[in-house]
PDB file of C-alpha atoms in Angstrom:
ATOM      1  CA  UNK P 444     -29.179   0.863 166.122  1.00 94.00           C
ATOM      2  CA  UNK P 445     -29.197  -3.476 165.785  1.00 95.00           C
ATOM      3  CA  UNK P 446     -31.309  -4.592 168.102  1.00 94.00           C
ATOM      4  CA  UNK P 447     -32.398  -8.548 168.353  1.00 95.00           C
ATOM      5  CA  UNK P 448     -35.501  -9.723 169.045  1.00 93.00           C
ATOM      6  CA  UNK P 449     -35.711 -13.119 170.156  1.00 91.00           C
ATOM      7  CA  UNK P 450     -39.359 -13.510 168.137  1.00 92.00           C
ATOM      8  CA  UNK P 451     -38.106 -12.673 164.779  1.00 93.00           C
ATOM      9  CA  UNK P 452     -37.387 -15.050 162.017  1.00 92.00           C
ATOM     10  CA  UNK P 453     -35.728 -13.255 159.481  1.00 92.00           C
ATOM     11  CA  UNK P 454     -33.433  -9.840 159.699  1.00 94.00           C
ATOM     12  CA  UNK P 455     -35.075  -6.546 158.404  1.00 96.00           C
ATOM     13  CA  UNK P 456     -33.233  -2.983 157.662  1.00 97.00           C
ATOM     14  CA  UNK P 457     -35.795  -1.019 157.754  1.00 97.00           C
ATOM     15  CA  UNK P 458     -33.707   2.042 157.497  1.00 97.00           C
ATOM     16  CA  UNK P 459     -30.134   2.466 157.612  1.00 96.00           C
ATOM     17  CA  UNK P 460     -30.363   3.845 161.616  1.00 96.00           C
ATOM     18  CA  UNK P 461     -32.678   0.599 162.530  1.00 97.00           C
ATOM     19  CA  UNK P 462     -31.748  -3.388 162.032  1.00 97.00           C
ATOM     20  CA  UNK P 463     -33.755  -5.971 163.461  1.00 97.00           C
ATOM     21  CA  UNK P 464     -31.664  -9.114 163.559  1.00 96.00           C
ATOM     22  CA  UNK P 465     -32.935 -12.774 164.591  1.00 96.00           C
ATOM     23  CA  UNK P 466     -31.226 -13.254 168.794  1.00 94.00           C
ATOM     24  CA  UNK P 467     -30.346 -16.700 167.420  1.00 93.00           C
ATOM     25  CA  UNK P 468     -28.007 -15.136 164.551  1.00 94.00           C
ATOM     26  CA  UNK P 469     -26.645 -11.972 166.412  1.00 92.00           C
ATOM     27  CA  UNK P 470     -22.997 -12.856 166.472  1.00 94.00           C
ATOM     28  CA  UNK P 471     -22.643 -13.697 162.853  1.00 95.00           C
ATOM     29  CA  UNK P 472     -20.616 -11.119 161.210  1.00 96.00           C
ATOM     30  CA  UNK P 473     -22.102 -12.358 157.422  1.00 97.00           C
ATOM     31  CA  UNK P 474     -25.617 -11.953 158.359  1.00 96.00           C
ATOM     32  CA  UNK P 475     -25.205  -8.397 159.622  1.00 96.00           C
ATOM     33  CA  UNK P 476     -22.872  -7.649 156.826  1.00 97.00           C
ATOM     34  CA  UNK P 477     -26.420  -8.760 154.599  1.00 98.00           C
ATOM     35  CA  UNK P 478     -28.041  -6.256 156.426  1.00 97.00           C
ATOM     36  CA  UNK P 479     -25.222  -3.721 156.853  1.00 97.00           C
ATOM     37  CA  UNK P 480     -25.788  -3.756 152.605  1.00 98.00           C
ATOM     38  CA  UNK P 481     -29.395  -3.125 152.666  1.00 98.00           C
ATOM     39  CA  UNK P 482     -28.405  -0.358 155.177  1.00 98.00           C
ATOM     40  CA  UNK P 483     -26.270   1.598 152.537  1.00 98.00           C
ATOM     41  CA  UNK P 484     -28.457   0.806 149.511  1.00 98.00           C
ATOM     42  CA  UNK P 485     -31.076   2.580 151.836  1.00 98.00           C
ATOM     43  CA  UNK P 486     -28.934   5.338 152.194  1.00 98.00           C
ATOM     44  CA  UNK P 487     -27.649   5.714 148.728  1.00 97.00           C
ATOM     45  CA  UNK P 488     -31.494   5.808 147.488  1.00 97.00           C
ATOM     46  CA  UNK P 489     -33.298   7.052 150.501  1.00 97.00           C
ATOM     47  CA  UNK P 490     -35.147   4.805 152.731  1.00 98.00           C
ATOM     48  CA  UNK P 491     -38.760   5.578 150.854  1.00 97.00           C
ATOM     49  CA  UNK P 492     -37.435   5.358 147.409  1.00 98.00           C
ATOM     50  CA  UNK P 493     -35.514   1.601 148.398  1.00 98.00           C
ATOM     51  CA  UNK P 494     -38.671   0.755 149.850  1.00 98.00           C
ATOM     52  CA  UNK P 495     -41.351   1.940 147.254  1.00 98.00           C
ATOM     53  CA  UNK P 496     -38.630   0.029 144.679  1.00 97.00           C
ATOM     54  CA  UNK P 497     -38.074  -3.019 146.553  1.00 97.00           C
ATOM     55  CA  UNK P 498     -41.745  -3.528 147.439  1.00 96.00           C
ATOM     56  CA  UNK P 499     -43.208  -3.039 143.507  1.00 96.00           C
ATOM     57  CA  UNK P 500     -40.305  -3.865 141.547  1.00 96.00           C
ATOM     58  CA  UNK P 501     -39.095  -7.784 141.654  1.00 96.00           C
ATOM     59  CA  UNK P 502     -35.849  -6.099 139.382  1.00 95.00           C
ATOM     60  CA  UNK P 503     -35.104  -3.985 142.191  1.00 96.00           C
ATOM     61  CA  UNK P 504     -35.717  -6.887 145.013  1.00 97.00           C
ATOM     62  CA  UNK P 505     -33.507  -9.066 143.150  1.00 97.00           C
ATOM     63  CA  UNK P 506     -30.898  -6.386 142.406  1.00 96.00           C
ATOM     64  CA  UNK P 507     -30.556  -5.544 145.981  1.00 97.00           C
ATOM     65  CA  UNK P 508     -30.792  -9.129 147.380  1.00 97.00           C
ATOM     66  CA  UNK P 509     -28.291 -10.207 145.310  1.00 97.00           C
ATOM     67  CA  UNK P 510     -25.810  -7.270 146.305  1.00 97.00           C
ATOM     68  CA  UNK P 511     -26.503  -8.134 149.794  1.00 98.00           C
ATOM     69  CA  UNK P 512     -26.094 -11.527 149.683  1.00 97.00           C
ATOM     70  CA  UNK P 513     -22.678 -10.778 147.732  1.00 97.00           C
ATOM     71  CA  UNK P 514     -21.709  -8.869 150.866  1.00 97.00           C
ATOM     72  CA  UNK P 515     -23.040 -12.077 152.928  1.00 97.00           C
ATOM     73  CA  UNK P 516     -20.811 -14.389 150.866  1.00 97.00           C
ATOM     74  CA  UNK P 517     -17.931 -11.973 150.987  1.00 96.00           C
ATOM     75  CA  UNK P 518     -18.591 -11.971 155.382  1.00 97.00           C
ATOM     76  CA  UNK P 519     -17.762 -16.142 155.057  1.00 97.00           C
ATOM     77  CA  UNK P 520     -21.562 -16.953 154.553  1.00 97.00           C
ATOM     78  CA  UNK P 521     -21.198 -20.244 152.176  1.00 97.00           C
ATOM     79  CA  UNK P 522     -22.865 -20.228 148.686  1.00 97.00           C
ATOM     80  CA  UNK P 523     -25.529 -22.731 148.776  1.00 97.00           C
ATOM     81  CA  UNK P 524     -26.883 -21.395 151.752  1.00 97.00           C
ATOM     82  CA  UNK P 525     -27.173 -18.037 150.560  1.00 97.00           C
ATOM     83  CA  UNK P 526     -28.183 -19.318 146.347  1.00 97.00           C
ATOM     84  CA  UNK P 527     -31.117 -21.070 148.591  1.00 97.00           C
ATOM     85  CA  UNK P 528     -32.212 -18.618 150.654  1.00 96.00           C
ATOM     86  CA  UNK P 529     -32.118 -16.022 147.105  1.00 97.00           C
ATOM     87  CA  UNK P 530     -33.980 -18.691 145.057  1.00 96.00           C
ATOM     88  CA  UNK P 531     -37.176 -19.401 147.847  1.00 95.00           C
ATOM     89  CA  UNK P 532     -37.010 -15.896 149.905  1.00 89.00           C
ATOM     90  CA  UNK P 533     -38.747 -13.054 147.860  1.00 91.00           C
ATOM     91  CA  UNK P 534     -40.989 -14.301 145.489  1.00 88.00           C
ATOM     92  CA  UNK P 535     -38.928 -13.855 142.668  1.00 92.00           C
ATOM     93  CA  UNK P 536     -39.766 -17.439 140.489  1.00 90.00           C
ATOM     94  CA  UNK P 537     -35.474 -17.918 140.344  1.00 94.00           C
ATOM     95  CA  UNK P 538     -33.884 -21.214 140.388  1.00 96.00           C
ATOM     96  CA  UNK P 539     -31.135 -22.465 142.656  1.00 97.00           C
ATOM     97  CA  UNK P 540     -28.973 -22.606 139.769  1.00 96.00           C
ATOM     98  CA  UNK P 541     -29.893 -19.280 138.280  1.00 95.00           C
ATOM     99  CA  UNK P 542     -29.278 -17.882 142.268  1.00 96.00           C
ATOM    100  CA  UNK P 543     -25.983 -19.454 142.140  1.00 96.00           C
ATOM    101  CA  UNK P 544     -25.102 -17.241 139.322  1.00 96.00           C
ATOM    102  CA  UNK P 545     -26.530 -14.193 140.260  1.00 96.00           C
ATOM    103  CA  UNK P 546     -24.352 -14.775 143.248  1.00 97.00           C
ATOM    104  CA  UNK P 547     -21.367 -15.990 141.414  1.00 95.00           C
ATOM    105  CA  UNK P 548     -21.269 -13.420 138.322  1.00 86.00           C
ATOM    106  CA  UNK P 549     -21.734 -16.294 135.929  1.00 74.00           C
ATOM    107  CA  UNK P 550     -22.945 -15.676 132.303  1.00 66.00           C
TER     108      UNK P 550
END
């Protein structure tokens, strides 16, 4: 189930059966396919072993961000946008430029 409530700022999977996506972005096909990712990391791992990771582990946040925003990139999200949100989102201390790399498969 996607539902979108008009109060939320940023999208959320917080299992692969329930994704909470911001009203104002519910027709873009890259942001869901961000969360669509998070969806099936969920279910390869289970949803309490993705979360317990993702929560403790900033290896495992960054692992999984940058697969989803891969998939976001992939959907026709652009780049910068996505190296910008990677490098300021999740607490991670990660540069634009390092973002851009992650994101880019760059040595």
């Amino acid at each position: 189930m996607i539902l979108y409530p008009p109060f939320l700022k940023r999208g959320i999977c917080i299992a692969p059966w329930l994704i909470l996506i911001p009203q104002r972005v519910r027709h873009d096909a890259a942001y869901l396919a961000h969360e669509l990712c998070h969806a099936e990391q969920q279910r390869r791992l289970g949803v309490l072993r993705f979360w317990w990771a993702y929560l403790r582990s900033d290896v495992h946040r960054l692992a999984a961000e940058v697969e989803a925003y891969t998939a976001q990139i992939a959907a026709g999200a652009s780049l910068s946008y996505c190296a910008h949100q990677l490098s300021t989102g999740y607490g991670l201390a990660l540069s634009y430029n390092d973002a851009v790399r992650l994101l880019t498969h760059e040595p």
